[in-house]
Short mmCIF file of C-alpha atoms and ligand atoms in Angstrom, two decimals:
data_model
loop_
_atom_site.label_atom_id
_atom_site.label_comp_id
_atom_site.label_asym_id
_atom_site.label_seq_id
_atom_site.Cartn_x
_atom_site.Cartn_y
_atom_site.Cartn_z
CA MET A 309 71.66 105.88 102.81
CA VAL A 310 71.01 107.85 105.30
CA SER A 311 72.85 110.92 104.14
CA THR A 312 74.83 111.16 100.71
CA SER A 313 76.87 113.94 102.24
CA TRP A 314 80.43 111.70 101.97
CA ARG A 315 82.96 112.38 104.40
CA ARG A 316 86.80 111.60 103.58
CA ILE A 317 88.19 109.57 105.73
CA LYS A 318 90.72 111.74 106.64
CA GLU A 319 87.84 113.65 108.59
CA VAL A 320 86.40 110.92 109.98
CA LEU A 321 89.66 109.90 111.45
CA ALA A 322 90.53 113.62 112.76
CA GLY A 323 87.33 112.96 115.25
CA ILE A 324 85.01 115.87 114.79
CA SER A 325 82.48 113.48 113.93
CA ALA A 326 82.67 110.76 116.78
CA GLY A 327 79.22 109.97 117.90
CA THR A 328 77.58 111.12 114.97
CA ILE A 329 76.35 109.07 111.66
CA VAL A 330 78.91 109.69 108.77
CA SER A 331 78.54 108.42 105.17
CA VAL A 332 81.76 107.43 103.41
CA ARG A 333 83.04 105.70 100.55
CA GLY A 334 86.14 104.22 99.01
CA TRP A 335 87.54 100.78 98.11
CA VAL A 336 87.83 97.45 100.57
CA TYR A 337 91.56 97.34 101.89
CA ARG A 338 91.24 94.61 104.07
CA THR A 339 88.69 92.52 105.08
CA ARG A 340 87.48 89.44 107.47
CA SER A 341 84.47 88.23 109.01
CA SER A 342 83.77 85.76 111.48
CA GLY A 343 80.27 84.25 112.01
CA ASN A 344 78.12 87.52 112.42
CA ILE A 345 80.73 89.94 112.40
CA VAL A 346 82.90 91.61 109.49
CA PHE A 347 85.95 93.85 110.44
CA MET A 348 86.62 95.52 107.13
CA THR A 349 89.06 98.46 106.33
CA LEU A 350 88.24 100.80 103.79
CA ARG A 351 90.55 103.04 101.92
CA ASP A 352 89.85 106.64 99.88
CA ALA A 353 92.31 108.64 98.79
CA SER A 354 92.47 110.46 101.97
CA GLY A 355 93.06 107.55 104.44
CA VAL A 356 92.09 103.92 105.17
CA ILE A 357 89.73 103.06 108.61
CA GLN A 358 87.84 100.39 110.78
CA VAL A 359 84.66 99.17 110.07
CA THR A 360 82.87 96.75 111.78
CA ILE A 361 80.07 95.39 110.30
CA LYS A 362 77.38 93.87 112.65
CA LYS A 363 74.80 91.55 111.65
CA GLY A 364 71.54 92.58 112.72
CA ASN A 365 72.34 96.35 112.52
CA LEU A 366 71.81 96.86 109.24
CA PRO A 367 69.49 94.77 106.69
CA ASP A 368 70.59 90.81 106.12
CA PRO A 369 71.24 90.98 102.48
CA GLN A 370 73.57 93.90 103.04
CA PHE A 371 75.20 91.99 105.56
CA GLU A 372 75.80 89.34 103.71
CA ALA A 373 77.25 91.06 100.79
CA ALA A 374 79.26 92.93 102.74
CA LYS A 375 80.71 89.45 104.06
CA THR A 376 81.26 88.42 100.47
CA ALA A 377 82.87 91.58 99.24
CA LEU A 378 86.43 90.51 98.31
CA ILE A 379 89.91 93.41 98.69
CA GLU A 380 89.13 96.21 96.23
CA SER A 381 85.34 95.84 95.84
CA SER A 382 84.31 99.22 95.66
CA VAL A 383 81.31 100.52 98.67
CA GLU A 384 79.69 102.78 99.72
CA LEU A 385 78.63 103.22 103.65
CA SER A 386 77.13 104.61 106.24
CA GLY A 387 77.68 104.12 110.14
CA GLU A 388 77.82 106.02 113.27
CA VAL A 389 81.95 106.78 114.72
CA LYS A 390 83.23 105.50 117.67
CA GLU A 391 86.68 106.42 119.07
CA ASP A 392 88.48 103.20 119.41
CA PRO A 393 92.19 103.52 120.78
CA ARG A 394 92.95 100.08 119.55
CA ALA A 395 91.80 101.11 115.97
CA PRO A 396 94.24 102.58 113.64
CA GLY A 397 93.95 106.24 113.78
CA GLY A 398 91.74 105.79 116.60
CA TYR A 399 88.31 105.80 115.29
CA GLU A 400 86.33 102.88 113.82
CA ILE A 401 82.78 103.16 111.96
CA LEU A 402 79.65 100.75 113.39
CA ALA A 403 78.07 100.13 110.18
CA ARG A 404 74.20 100.62 109.52
CA SER A 405 74.30 100.56 106.35
CA VAL A 406 76.60 99.07 103.12
CA GLN A 407 76.32 98.90 99.38
CA VAL A 408 78.65 96.82 97.33
CA VAL A 409 78.79 99.10 94.49
CA ASN A 410 81.39 96.71 92.49
CA PHE A 411 81.98 93.15 94.12
CA ALA A 412 86.09 92.55 93.11
CA GLU A 413 87.04 89.69 90.97
CA PRO A 414 89.77 87.99 93.53
CA PHE A 415 92.95 90.88 93.40
CA PRO A 416 95.58 89.42 91.64
CA ILE A 417 98.35 91.64 94.01
CA THR A 418 99.31 89.19 97.24
CA LYS A 419 101.80 89.58 99.40
CA ASP A 420 105.57 89.39 98.51
CA GLN A 421 105.14 90.01 94.60
CA SER A 422 108.57 90.49 92.47
CA PRO A 423 109.20 94.34 91.13
CA GLU A 424 108.69 93.11 87.95
CA PHE A 425 104.88 91.77 88.42
CA LEU A 426 104.04 94.54 90.13
CA LEU A 427 105.11 97.00 86.97
CA ASP A 428 102.83 94.65 85.06
CA GLN A 429 99.97 95.41 87.16
CA ARG A 430 100.94 98.85 87.76
CA HIS A 431 97.36 100.14 86.89
CA LEU A 432 96.11 98.43 90.11
CA TRP A 433 99.69 98.85 92.11
CA LEU A 434 98.66 102.54 91.67
CA ARG A 435 96.23 101.89 94.73
CA SER A 436 99.03 100.94 97.22
CA ARG A 437 99.60 103.39 100.45
CA LYS A 438 102.79 104.07 99.73
CA LEU A 439 102.58 104.46 96.01
CA THR A 440 99.19 106.83 96.32
CA ALA A 441 101.71 108.35 99.42
CA ALA A 442 104.45 109.23 97.20
CA LEU A 443 102.10 110.43 94.23
CA LYS A 444 100.65 113.09 96.47
CA ILE A 445 103.60 114.27 97.41
CA ARG A 446 104.54 114.59 93.83
CA SER A 447 101.19 116.76 93.32
CA THR A 448 102.49 118.98 96.05
CA VAL A 449 106.20 119.31 94.43
CA VAL A 450 104.71 120.02 90.76
CA GLY A 451 102.09 122.44 92.23
CA ALA A 452 104.78 124.26 94.59
CA ILE A 453 107.13 124.49 91.07
CA HIS A 454 104.60 126.52 89.40
CA GLN A 455 103.73 129.12 92.82
CA PHE A 456 107.62 129.44 93.24
CA PHE A 457 107.93 130.93 89.64
CA ARG A 458 105.05 132.70 89.30
CA ASP A 459 105.37 134.39 92.42
CA ARG A 460 108.85 135.63 91.22
CA GLY A 461 106.92 136.88 87.99
CA PHE A 462 107.87 133.87 85.51
CA TYR A 463 105.43 132.89 82.45
CA GLU A 464 104.52 129.65 82.05
CA PHE A 465 106.05 128.93 78.24
CA ASP A 466 105.33 125.98 76.21
CA ALA A 467 107.64 124.43 73.72
CA PRO A 468 106.98 121.84 71.34
CA VAL A 469 107.42 118.43 72.31
CA LEU A 470 108.40 117.20 68.54
CA GLN A 471 111.40 118.90 67.93
CA PRO A 472 113.60 118.56 64.81
CA ASN A 473 117.03 118.99 66.80
CA GLN A 474 118.84 117.49 69.63
CA CYS A 475 119.72 119.65 72.57
CA GLU A 476 121.68 117.02 74.77
CA GLY A 477 123.13 114.86 72.34
CA GLY A 478 122.03 112.55 69.72
CA SER A 479 122.42 109.43 71.10
CA THR A 480 119.59 109.83 73.63
CA LEU A 481 117.20 110.90 70.88
CA PHE A 482 113.96 109.23 70.28
CA GLU A 483 113.12 109.32 66.67
CA VAL A 484 109.19 109.81 65.57
CA LYS A 485 107.70 108.99 62.19
CA TYR A 486 106.52 112.88 60.90
CA TYR A 487 103.95 112.17 57.97
CA GLN A 488 107.02 111.51 54.92
CA ASP A 489 109.64 113.07 57.36
CA LYS A 490 111.16 112.34 61.02
CA THR A 491 111.38 114.23 64.04
CA TYR A 492 112.38 113.57 67.70
CA LEU A 493 110.77 114.07 70.63
CA SER A 494 111.89 116.78 73.09
CA GLN A 495 115.14 115.91 75.36
CA SER A 496 114.78 119.32 76.61
CA TRP A 497 112.18 122.80 76.40
CA GLN A 498 115.60 124.75 76.68
CA LEU A 499 116.05 125.80 73.03
CA TYR A 500 112.66 127.23 72.61
CA ALA A 501 112.64 128.80 75.81
CA GLU A 502 115.89 130.58 74.63
CA ALA A 503 113.82 132.43 71.94
CA GLY A 504 110.75 132.97 74.37
CA VAL A 505 112.93 135.04 76.64
CA PHE A 506 113.45 137.69 74.02
CA ALA A 507 109.57 137.91 74.62
CA LEU A 508 109.04 137.15 77.80
CA GLU A 509 112.18 137.69 79.52
CA LYS A 510 111.44 135.41 82.43
CA ILE A 511 109.62 132.23 81.82
CA TYR A 512 109.11 127.77 83.16
CA ASN A 513 107.60 125.02 82.45
CA VAL A 514 107.01 121.69 83.75
CA GLY A 515 106.75 119.34 80.99
CA PRO A 516 107.40 115.82 79.55
CA THR A 517 111.14 114.89 78.19
CA PHE A 518 112.11 111.86 76.52
CA ARG A 519 115.62 110.23 76.58
CA ALA A 520 116.70 107.05 75.16
CA GLU A 521 118.56 106.36 77.96
CA LYS A 522 120.47 102.95 77.36
CA SER A 523 121.08 101.94 80.80
CA LYS A 524 118.95 100.44 83.47
CA THR A 525 119.96 102.57 86.45
CA SER A 526 117.64 103.67 89.55
CA ARG A 527 117.95 107.32 88.55
CA HIS A 528 117.22 106.98 84.48
CA LEU A 529 113.85 107.04 83.02
CA SER A 530 112.90 107.01 79.06
CA GLU A 531 110.19 109.35 79.72
CA PHE A 532 110.51 111.85 82.66
CA TRP A 533 109.29 115.65 83.81
CA MET A 534 111.64 118.04 83.40
CA ALA A 535 110.97 121.77 85.66
CA GLU A 536 112.93 124.00 83.58
CA MET A 537 114.21 127.95 83.86
CA GLU A 538 115.60 130.57 81.31
CA ALA A 539 115.57 134.16 82.25
CA ALA A 540 117.13 136.67 80.26
CA TRP A 541 119.40 139.10 81.72
CA MET A 542 120.51 136.43 84.37
CA ASP A 543 124.09 134.87 85.03
CA LEU A 544 125.39 131.94 86.31
CA HIS A 545 125.17 133.01 89.92
CA ASP A 546 121.68 134.56 89.94
CA ILE A 547 120.68 131.32 88.64
CA THR A 548 122.28 128.89 91.03
CA GLU A 549 120.57 131.22 94.26
CA ILE A 550 117.14 130.54 92.08
CA ALA A 551 117.68 127.12 91.91
CA LYS A 552 118.66 127.03 95.63
CA ASP A 553 115.55 129.04 96.48
CA GLU A 554 113.45 126.67 94.57
CA VAL A 555 114.60 123.83 96.04
CA ARG A 556 114.20 124.84 99.80
CA PHE A 557 110.82 126.20 98.57
CA VAL A 558 109.10 122.81 97.36
CA ILE A 559 110.26 120.89 100.75
CA GLY A 560 109.04 123.25 102.51
CA GLN A 561 105.73 122.96 101.20
CA VAL A 562 106.18 118.89 100.95
CA VAL A 563 106.91 119.60 104.81
CA GLU A 564 103.58 121.95 104.99
CA LYS A 565 101.18 119.47 103.46
CA ASN A 566 102.08 115.86 103.36
CA PRO A 567 103.16 115.13 106.96
CA ASP A 568 100.34 112.24 106.60
CA ASP A 569 102.25 111.06 103.29
CA LEU A 570 105.69 111.38 104.91
CA ALA A 571 104.46 109.28 107.70
CA VAL A 572 103.44 106.23 105.05
CA LEU A 573 106.83 106.40 103.53
CA GLU A 574 108.74 106.46 106.81
CA ARG A 575 110.73 109.60 105.73
CA ASP A 576 111.99 111.69 108.63
CA ILE A 577 110.10 114.79 108.21
CA GLU A 578 112.95 116.91 110.35
CA THR A 579 115.35 115.86 108.00
CA LEU A 580 113.58 117.41 105.44
CA ARG A 581 112.38 120.43 107.41
CA LYS A 582 115.99 121.30 108.00
CA LEU A 583 116.55 121.24 104.37
CA SER A 584 113.78 123.62 103.81
CA LYS A 585 115.92 125.91 105.73
CA ALA A 586 119.51 125.60 105.33
CA LYS A 587 121.89 126.84 103.19
CA TYR A 588 123.24 125.19 100.47
CA PRO A 589 126.87 125.68 99.15
CA THR A 590 128.38 126.12 95.78
CA ILE A 591 131.88 124.44 94.87
CA THR A 592 133.93 124.15 91.60
CA TYR A 593 134.17 120.98 89.50
CA THR A 594 137.78 121.28 90.44
CA GLU A 595 136.94 121.65 94.30
CA ALA A 596 135.17 118.55 94.02
CA LEU A 597 137.69 116.73 92.79
CA GLU A 598 139.52 117.86 95.85
CA VAL A 599 137.12 116.75 98.05
CA LEU A 600 137.18 113.08 96.32
CA ARG A 601 141.58 112.96 96.45
CA THR A 602 141.63 114.60 99.79
CA LYS A 603 138.70 112.85 101.59
CA ALA A 604 138.44 109.88 100.09
CA GLY A 605 141.62 109.04 98.79
CA MET A 606 139.93 108.55 95.50
CA GLU A 607 141.35 110.38 92.42
CA VAL A 608 139.89 111.29 89.15
CA ASP A 609 141.54 112.88 86.52
CA TRP A 610 140.69 116.66 85.73
CA GLY A 611 138.48 116.87 82.47
CA LYS A 612 136.39 113.62 83.34
CA ASP A 613 132.57 113.71 83.95
CA LEU A 614 131.51 112.80 87.55
CA ARG A 615 130.26 109.19 87.52
CA THR A 616 127.52 108.27 89.76
CA VAL A 617 130.25 107.01 92.20
CA GLU A 618 132.00 110.04 92.73
CA GLU A 619 128.67 112.16 92.71
CA ASP A 620 127.44 109.68 95.83
CA THR A 621 131.19 109.83 97.21
CA ILE A 622 131.45 113.98 97.36
CA MET A 623 127.91 113.90 98.70
CA LYS A 624 128.91 111.72 101.60
CA PHE A 625 130.52 114.97 102.98
CA PHE A 626 127.38 117.31 102.71
CA GLU A 627 124.31 117.08 104.84
CA THR A 628 122.13 119.63 101.89
CA PRO A 629 122.66 119.78 98.16
CA VAL A 630 125.47 121.46 96.95
CA VAL A 631 125.92 123.31 93.62
CA VAL A 632 128.96 122.36 91.23
CA THR A 633 129.76 124.73 88.82
CA ASN A 634 132.46 124.92 86.24
CA TYR A 635 132.67 121.63 84.90
CA PRO A 636 135.25 120.92 81.96
CA LEU A 637 134.06 122.79 79.13
CA GLU A 638 135.22 119.68 76.34
CA ILE A 639 132.56 117.26 77.87
CA MET A 640 129.63 119.80 77.93
CA ALA A 641 126.58 120.35 75.94
CA PHE A 642 127.39 123.18 73.02
CA TYR A 643 125.45 125.89 74.00
CA LYS A 644 127.41 126.45 77.14
CA PRO A 645 130.20 128.83 76.90
CA PRO A 646 133.60 129.02 78.31
CA ASP A 647 133.84 131.17 81.58
CA PRO A 648 136.06 133.94 80.89
CA LYS A 649 137.80 133.50 84.23
CA ASP A 650 138.73 130.11 83.65
CA PRO A 651 138.39 128.76 79.71
CA LYS A 652 138.86 125.38 80.15
CA THR A 653 135.65 125.44 82.14
CA ALA A 654 131.92 126.38 81.25
CA LEU A 655 129.56 128.66 83.05
CA CYS A 656 127.37 125.82 84.23
CA PHE A 657 126.03 123.89 87.18
CA ASP A 658 124.58 120.93 88.68
CA MET A 659 122.75 120.68 91.88
CA LEU A 660 123.71 117.51 93.37
CA ALA A 661 121.55 116.13 96.52
CA PRO A 662 122.61 114.42 99.61
CA GLU A 663 121.61 110.93 100.50
CA ALA A 664 123.18 109.45 97.58
CA TYR A 665 120.57 110.80 95.01
CA GLY A 666 123.05 112.27 92.84
CA GLU A 667 122.23 115.07 90.46
CA ILE A 668 118.80 116.60 90.60
CA ILE A 669 119.55 119.55 88.31
CA GLY A 670 121.47 121.15 85.60
CA GLY A 671 122.07 124.74 83.94
CA SER A 672 123.98 126.99 82.53
CA GLN A 673 124.45 130.29 81.14
CA ARG A 674 124.01 130.36 77.37
CA SER A 675 126.71 130.66 74.93
CA THR A 676 126.21 133.83 72.61
CA ASP A 677 128.93 132.78 70.16
CA ILE A 678 127.78 131.52 66.96
CA ALA A 679 131.04 130.36 65.71
CA GLN A 680 132.24 128.24 68.27
CA MET A 681 128.72 126.62 68.94
CA SER A 682 128.74 125.85 65.23
CA GLU A 683 132.19 124.17 65.53
CA ARG A 684 131.29 122.33 68.90
CA LEU A 685 127.98 121.08 66.51
CA ARG A 686 129.97 119.87 63.79
CA GLN A 687 132.25 118.24 65.83
CA MET A 688 128.88 115.90 66.71
CA GLY A 689 128.07 115.63 63.39
CA GLU A 690 124.89 117.90 63.58
CA LYS A 691 123.66 119.87 60.52
CA ILE A 692 124.26 123.32 61.07
CA GLU A 693 121.49 124.22 58.83
CA ASN A 694 119.04 122.98 61.34
CA TYR A 695 120.27 125.45 64.20
CA GLN A 696 120.10 128.58 62.08
CA TRP A 697 116.85 129.69 63.91
CA TYR A 698 118.67 129.04 67.23
CA PHE A 699 121.66 131.26 66.15
CA ASP A 700 118.91 134.21 64.95
CA LEU A 701 118.91 134.50 68.81
CA ARG A 702 122.05 135.72 69.03
CA ARG A 703 122.15 138.05 65.64
CA TYR A 704 118.96 140.01 66.97
CA GLY A 705 119.40 141.81 70.46
CA SER A 706 121.12 139.05 71.88
CA VAL A 707 121.31 139.16 75.67
CA PRO A 708 123.33 137.34 78.61
CA HIS A 709 120.22 134.59 79.59
CA ALA A 710 120.51 131.57 81.28
CA GLY A 711 118.44 128.98 82.77
CA TYR A 712 117.92 125.13 84.18
CA GLY A 713 116.30 121.74 84.31
CA LEU A 714 115.46 120.08 87.19
CA GLY A 715 114.47 116.39 86.94
CA VAL A 716 111.16 116.08 88.92
CA GLU A 717 111.18 112.25 89.61
CA ARG A 718 114.63 112.60 90.84
CA LEU A 719 113.70 115.76 93.34
CA VAL A 720 110.78 113.46 94.60
CA ALA A 721 112.58 110.11 94.67
CA TRP A 722 115.05 111.89 97.08
CA ILE A 723 112.02 113.87 99.08
CA CYS A 724 110.35 110.57 99.41
CA HIS A 725 113.61 108.86 99.95
CA ALA A 726 112.09 106.25 97.69
CA GLU A 727 114.56 103.31 96.66
CA ASN A 728 113.97 103.36 92.56
CA ILE A 729 112.84 106.64 90.99
CA LYS A 730 109.93 104.56 89.09
CA ASP A 731 108.25 104.88 92.55
CA THR A 732 107.58 108.38 92.00
CA ILE A 733 105.46 108.27 88.25
CA PRO A 734 102.44 106.64 87.98
CA PHE A 735 103.55 104.61 84.87
CA PRO A 736 107.20 104.61 84.57
CA ARG A 737 109.11 103.96 81.14
CA THR A 738 112.61 102.59 81.12
CA LEU A 739 114.21 100.57 78.47
CA LEU A 740 112.91 97.56 79.17
CA ARG A 741 109.15 98.47 79.43
CA PHE A 742 106.71 101.29 78.19
CA ARG A 743 103.25 98.69 79.27
CA PRO A 744 100.78 99.09 80.50
O1 4AD B 788 121.73 117.95 83.28
P1 4AD B 788 120.04 118.20 82.00
O2 4AD B 788 120.19 117.01 80.80
O3 4AD B 788 120.49 119.47 81.58
C1 4AD B 788 119.17 119.90 80.45
O4 4AD B 788 118.86 118.91 79.72
C2 4AD B 788 119.17 121.65 80.13
N1 4AD B 788 118.86 121.58 79.05
C3 4AD B 788 118.41 121.85 81.23
C4 4AD B 788 118.08 123.37 80.89
O5 4AD B 788 119.60 124.17 81.14
N2 4AD B 788 117.03 123.92 80.84
O6 4AD B 788 118.77 117.41 82.69
C5 4AD B 788 118.15 118.04 83.83
C6 4AD B 788 117.67 117.41 84.84
C7 4AD B 788 118.85 116.43 85.36
O7 4AD B 788 119.74 117.19 86.28
C8 4AD B 788 118.15 115.57 85.78
O8 4AD B 788 117.81 115.93 87.12
C9 4AD B 788 116.88 115.13 85.15
O9 4AD B 788 116.90 116.07 84.28
N3 4AD B 788 117.29 114.02 83.99
C10 4AD B 788 116.68 112.84 84.36
N4 4AD B 788 115.79 112.20 85.14
C11 4AD B 788 115.02 111.25 84.80
N5 4AD B 788 115.44 110.26 83.75
C12 4AD B 788 116.28 110.82 83.29
N6 4AD B 788 116.75 110.09 82.10
C13 4AD B 788 117.06 111.82 83.04
N7 4AD B 788 117.70 112.79 82.62
C14 4AD B 788 117.74 113.98 82.73
MG1 MG B 789 123.21 117.12 83.58
#
């Protein structure tokens, strides 16, 4: 090799090294040859570049190796950077040396494959340009969430993944054998966070979350990542404003850091730029039903939860996310308290995303009434003994507190304009799949 100071393909495409010799390494994205010339497209994590390999410009054995290297072979090469308006990205490399690191076998993924086949081959399909772009955006999103909370004085706080209690209803718990006993995979960080706020006051977490969702939808995973926050001394209004700021901040970071990836995904960056600055409205559940009735002619009985079709219909009338508060108390989780101003509703909210992406955040103020929570748990068939530790938090210096959880994949799916939430996580787990 002429040099082992490797350049990222993106840097080469920026043009600064035009006319000089560079070394790059990556994987064969496309290749075709005719006689004494090989046209190869090389891919690394940062982009793809055209490489022209001419017999005579490099030792013969290297030329022959380059000619026989199939798609996804790994390659190290060096050559002269040349401006070429016909090349994708406007630059190409004229190879002077090519080392095939590993000759790939015929790649199993060819054109026009079914989604199920691509999921079977997920370990290889991760290399596709669209998935790579979505995963880079996911990385920005998670990094931005950490930054957002740390900048505001929140501490990162971890909860156990193995938990003896439900938080969001027993029907979606994953049971795990625990020595001679049994436990469950975390449905939410929340109940433990409610203990944490008495020590740290303002805390957050981004962590794996598990729900045995028994239906196949484009919005549900069995294993997903939730970004949650919990804070002492805060009420419903306080946390809805933080949630709006968080979503705007995260979108702004993606606009700033991932323009190329948004282009690969054909996502309009201007739409996102506006969303990073817009004001997001807050309405009540009752007002949401009004929107459905007056604007869409859809009657929903007061007291019923909003289904996907209703969420999507409401959001046809909004261009930004909307915070919907005060859902009917009856259909809410046991820890959500009644609103003293309207006790048949809870001090809770969901944030719905526009463009038919549905609920991205759920949260609430937390009940401090042990008797009320016990009664609701009893109705659900829960053992009250299991919740005594949680009730202790109301016995020793209880304070108003509130929090919410944001579905990382739901937010990434919306930002990427992905068709399915599975396109936002490396190895999706769903009702029908936990392999590879
Ligand atoms: O609305 P959820 O169930 O709220 C809670 O779990 C609260 N304990 C959070 C809290 O207050 N700390 O879930 C929160 C969010 C949803 O809005 C959704 O974005 C996402 O988590 N979510 C899922 N994402 C993918 N697949 C699933 N099966 C999901 N279930 C919830
Ligand atoms: Mg919810």
